[in-house]
């Protein structure tokens, strides 16, 4: 499996990142099988978050790492400061609290890649960058980034960091997929549009995409007549996406691969470093993702797939 470099991380980051939003204690055997198989095929980066499964995601990962004795081989990407019922929590107190809890659950004293799960534009970037750098200096964080921040706020934060000799964001984690969402998956979510991708190409900042395969839109089970999944209908059903699906099917047939692999290759072949978060739950899905990530698409093929 290929890797990318993220400034601040002391380990290379595999370009397929295993998602864990289904990791709970009652399926711990599945957790172990997924992670063991993921590492066997060459992966090394696990995505989780303070809020996933009420904390069970981080806890099961911590238990697995302790049993395997492999913390030094694992790249942990976790996220904190998600909003709650009272509103935004992107502030030094919430960041410190969530980070301390995540470290305890994971059974580690550092996080390789730490992302703020949401943004609060009412909070100045100075406050956020200063806070995160205190945790970097204490050794609790290596690389910092943001999930669901706009590229304009990312740039503002990094301009401040550069002007003050501080470490800025070195990765971003919005949604990026061949299927373009009609509206956000969840409130406060950000999907990479044309301007965002152009910014990533200019800056070469790594983009770690969640829902990189559009939540299964390209598996072949969806069509305009199939309306049983209201979330997929709401977010992805559009004439433009049906045309993208048709083109993915055509290109897949030409290359002797599957549509879902073409959708994954679309993310991996961007003109800037990318990682794709995947939700594989068994060995066959992992191997499909591994093979999809090896497909090479030309700039012309990328443009044809996307621009309808």
Tab-separated table of C-alpha atoms in Angstrom, residues 162-291:
chain	number	residue	atom	x	y	z
A	162	UNK	CA	3.702	31.083	9.977
A	163	UNK	CA	3.840	34.701	11.154
A	164	UNK	CA	4.336	33.601	14.752
A	165	UNK	CA	6.734	30.675	14.427
A	166	UNK	CA	4.086	28.101	15.297
A	167	UNK	CA	3.055	24.800	13.745
A	168	UNK	CA	0.025	25.165	11.526
A	169	UNK	CA	-2.401	22.690	10.077
A	170	UNK	CA	-0.642	20.114	7.909
A	171	UNK	CA	-3.672	18.155	6.719
A	172	UNK	CA	-7.349	18.707	6.056
A	173	UNK	CA	-10.163	16.182	6.225
A	174	UNK	CA	-13.300	17.271	4.372
A	175	UNK	CA	-15.463	15.035	2.240
A	176	UNK	CA	-14.200	14.388	-1.279
A	177	UNK	CA	-15.797	11.871	-3.588
A	178	UNK	CA	-16.754	11.378	-7.215
A	179	UNK	CA	-20.431	11.772	-6.269
A	180	UNK	CA	-21.049	15.381	-5.311
A	181	UNK	CA	-23.438	15.935	-2.390
A	182	UNK	CA	-26.634	17.896	-2.909
A	183	UNK	CA	-26.396	19.141	0.672
A	184	UNK	CA	-24.230	18.398	3.707
A	185	UNK	CA	-24.350	14.898	5.166
A	186	UNK	CA	-24.624	16.400	8.648
A	187	UNK	CA	-24.857	19.974	9.882
A	188	UNK	CA	-21.475	21.678	9.740
A	189	UNK	CA	-19.922	19.211	7.310
A	190	UNK	CA	-17.726	20.454	4.481
A	191	UNK	CA	-17.226	18.829	1.080
A	192	UNK	CA	-14.306	19.772	-1.130
A	193	UNK	CA	-15.512	21.797	-4.109
A	194	UNK	CA	-13.525	22.957	-7.151
A	195	UNK	CA	-12.008	25.926	-5.304
A	196	UNK	CA	-11.010	23.746	-2.354
A	197	UNK	CA	-9.314	21.230	-4.622
A	198	UNK	CA	-7.509	24.038	-6.454
A	199	UNK	CA	-6.233	25.317	-3.093
A	200	UNK	CA	-4.979	21.846	-2.180
A	201	UNK	CA	-3.225	21.610	-5.529
A	202	UNK	CA	-1.527	24.985	-4.992
A	203	UNK	CA	-0.496	24.279	-1.418
A	204	UNK	CA	-0.011	20.499	-1.773
A	205	UNK	CA	-1.612	20.090	1.637
A	206	UNK	CA	-2.702	16.458	2.109
A	207	UNK	CA	-6.458	15.858	2.041
A	208	UNK	CA	-7.845	12.903	4.000
A	209	UNK	CA	-11.333	12.336	2.641
A	210	UNK	CA	-14.198	10.941	4.670
A	211	UNK	CA	-17.011	9.169	2.769
A	212	UNK	CA	-14.476	8.807	-0.023
A	213	UNK	CA	-16.637	6.190	-1.755
A	214	UNK	CA	-19.854	8.196	-1.293
A	215	UNK	CA	-21.267	5.767	1.269
A	216	UNK	CA	-21.624	2.989	-1.289
A	217	UNK	CA	-23.264	5.038	-4.045
A	218	UNK	CA	-21.059	3.301	-6.626
A	219	UNK	CA	-21.607	-0.271	-5.426
A	220	UNK	CA	-24.307	-0.877	-8.053
A	221	UNK	CA	-27.180	-1.281	-5.617
A	222	UNK	CA	-28.536	2.231	-6.180
A	223	UNK	CA	-30.550	3.531	-9.128
A	224	UNK	CA	-33.107	6.339	-9.582
A	225	UNK	CA	-35.903	3.850	-8.868
A	226	UNK	CA	-34.374	2.527	-5.616
A	227	UNK	CA	-35.513	4.833	-2.828
A	228	UNK	CA	-35.074	2.690	0.284
A	229	UNK	CA	-32.079	4.601	1.684
A	230	UNK	CA	-33.387	8.081	2.452
A	231	UNK	CA	-29.952	9.419	3.411
A	232	UNK	CA	-28.351	8.388	0.123
A	233	UNK	CA	-31.364	9.749	-1.789
A	234	UNK	CA	-31.155	13.082	0.028
A	235	UNK	CA	-27.411	13.555	-0.354
A	236	UNK	CA	-26.507	11.929	-3.668
A	237	UNK	CA	-29.497	11.457	-5.959
A	238	UNK	CA	-29.097	13.935	-8.811
A	239	UNK	CA	-28.923	13.795	-12.604
A	240	UNK	CA	-25.269	14.809	-12.496
A	241	UNK	CA	-24.355	12.000	-10.106
A	242	UNK	CA	-26.214	9.410	-12.194
A	243	UNK	CA	-24.119	10.526	-15.145
A	244	UNK	CA	-20.951	10.248	-13.051
A	245	UNK	CA	-22.027	6.754	-12.049
A	246	UNK	CA	-22.603	5.844	-15.699
A	247	UNK	CA	-19.158	7.116	-16.615
A	248	UNK	CA	-17.563	5.248	-13.716
A	249	UNK	CA	-19.275	2.093	-14.935
A	250	UNK	CA	-18.000	2.675	-18.482
A	251	UNK	CA	-14.422	3.310	-17.344
A	252	UNK	CA	-14.541	0.344	-14.960
A	253	UNK	CA	-15.527	-1.936	-17.842
A	254	UNK	CA	-12.634	-0.623	-19.927
A	255	UNK	CA	-10.134	-1.273	-17.142
A	256	UNK	CA	-11.601	-4.557	-15.928
A	257	UNK	CA	-12.334	-3.264	-12.424
A	258	UNK	CA	-15.451	-2.318	-10.437
A	259	UNK	CA	-17.275	1.013	-10.240
A	260	UNK	CA	-16.516	1.349	-6.541
A	261	UNK	CA	-12.814	0.923	-7.303
A	262	UNK	CA	-12.998	3.679	-9.916
A	263	UNK	CA	-14.677	5.929	-7.337
A	264	UNK	CA	-11.847	5.228	-4.903
A	265	UNK	CA	-9.213	5.761	-7.594
A	266	UNK	CA	-10.773	9.162	-8.303
A	267	UNK	CA	-9.855	10.271	-4.760
A	268	UNK	CA	-6.398	8.689	-4.760
A	269	UNK	CA	-5.374	10.179	-8.122
A	270	UNK	CA	-5.912	13.852	-7.316
A	271	UNK	CA	-3.040	16.243	-8.169
A	272	UNK	CA	-2.222	16.634	-4.468
A	273	UNK	CA	-1.543	14.102	-1.678
A	274	UNK	CA	-4.688	12.286	-0.598
A	275	UNK	CA	-5.789	9.623	1.802
A	276	UNK	CA	-9.155	7.896	1.545
A	277	UNK	CA	-11.078	6.913	4.657
A	278	UNK	CA	-12.705	3.547	4.020
A	279	UNK	CA	-15.383	1.631	5.901
A	280	UNK	CA	-14.269	-1.896	5.018
A	281	UNK	CA	-15.716	-4.564	7.311
A	282	UNK	CA	-14.162	-7.753	5.962
A	283	UNK	CA	-11.133	-9.043	4.067
A	284	UNK	CA	-12.764	-8.937	0.641
A	285	UNK	CA	-13.758	-5.282	1.038
A	286	UNK	CA	-10.247	-4.428	2.217
A	287	UNK	CA	-8.664	-6.169	-0.750
A	288	UNK	CA	-11.055	-4.407	-3.124
A	289	UNK	CA	-9.994	-1.063	-1.655
A	290	UNK	CA	-6.309	-1.985	-1.826
A	291	UNK	CA	-6.624	-2.887	-5.502
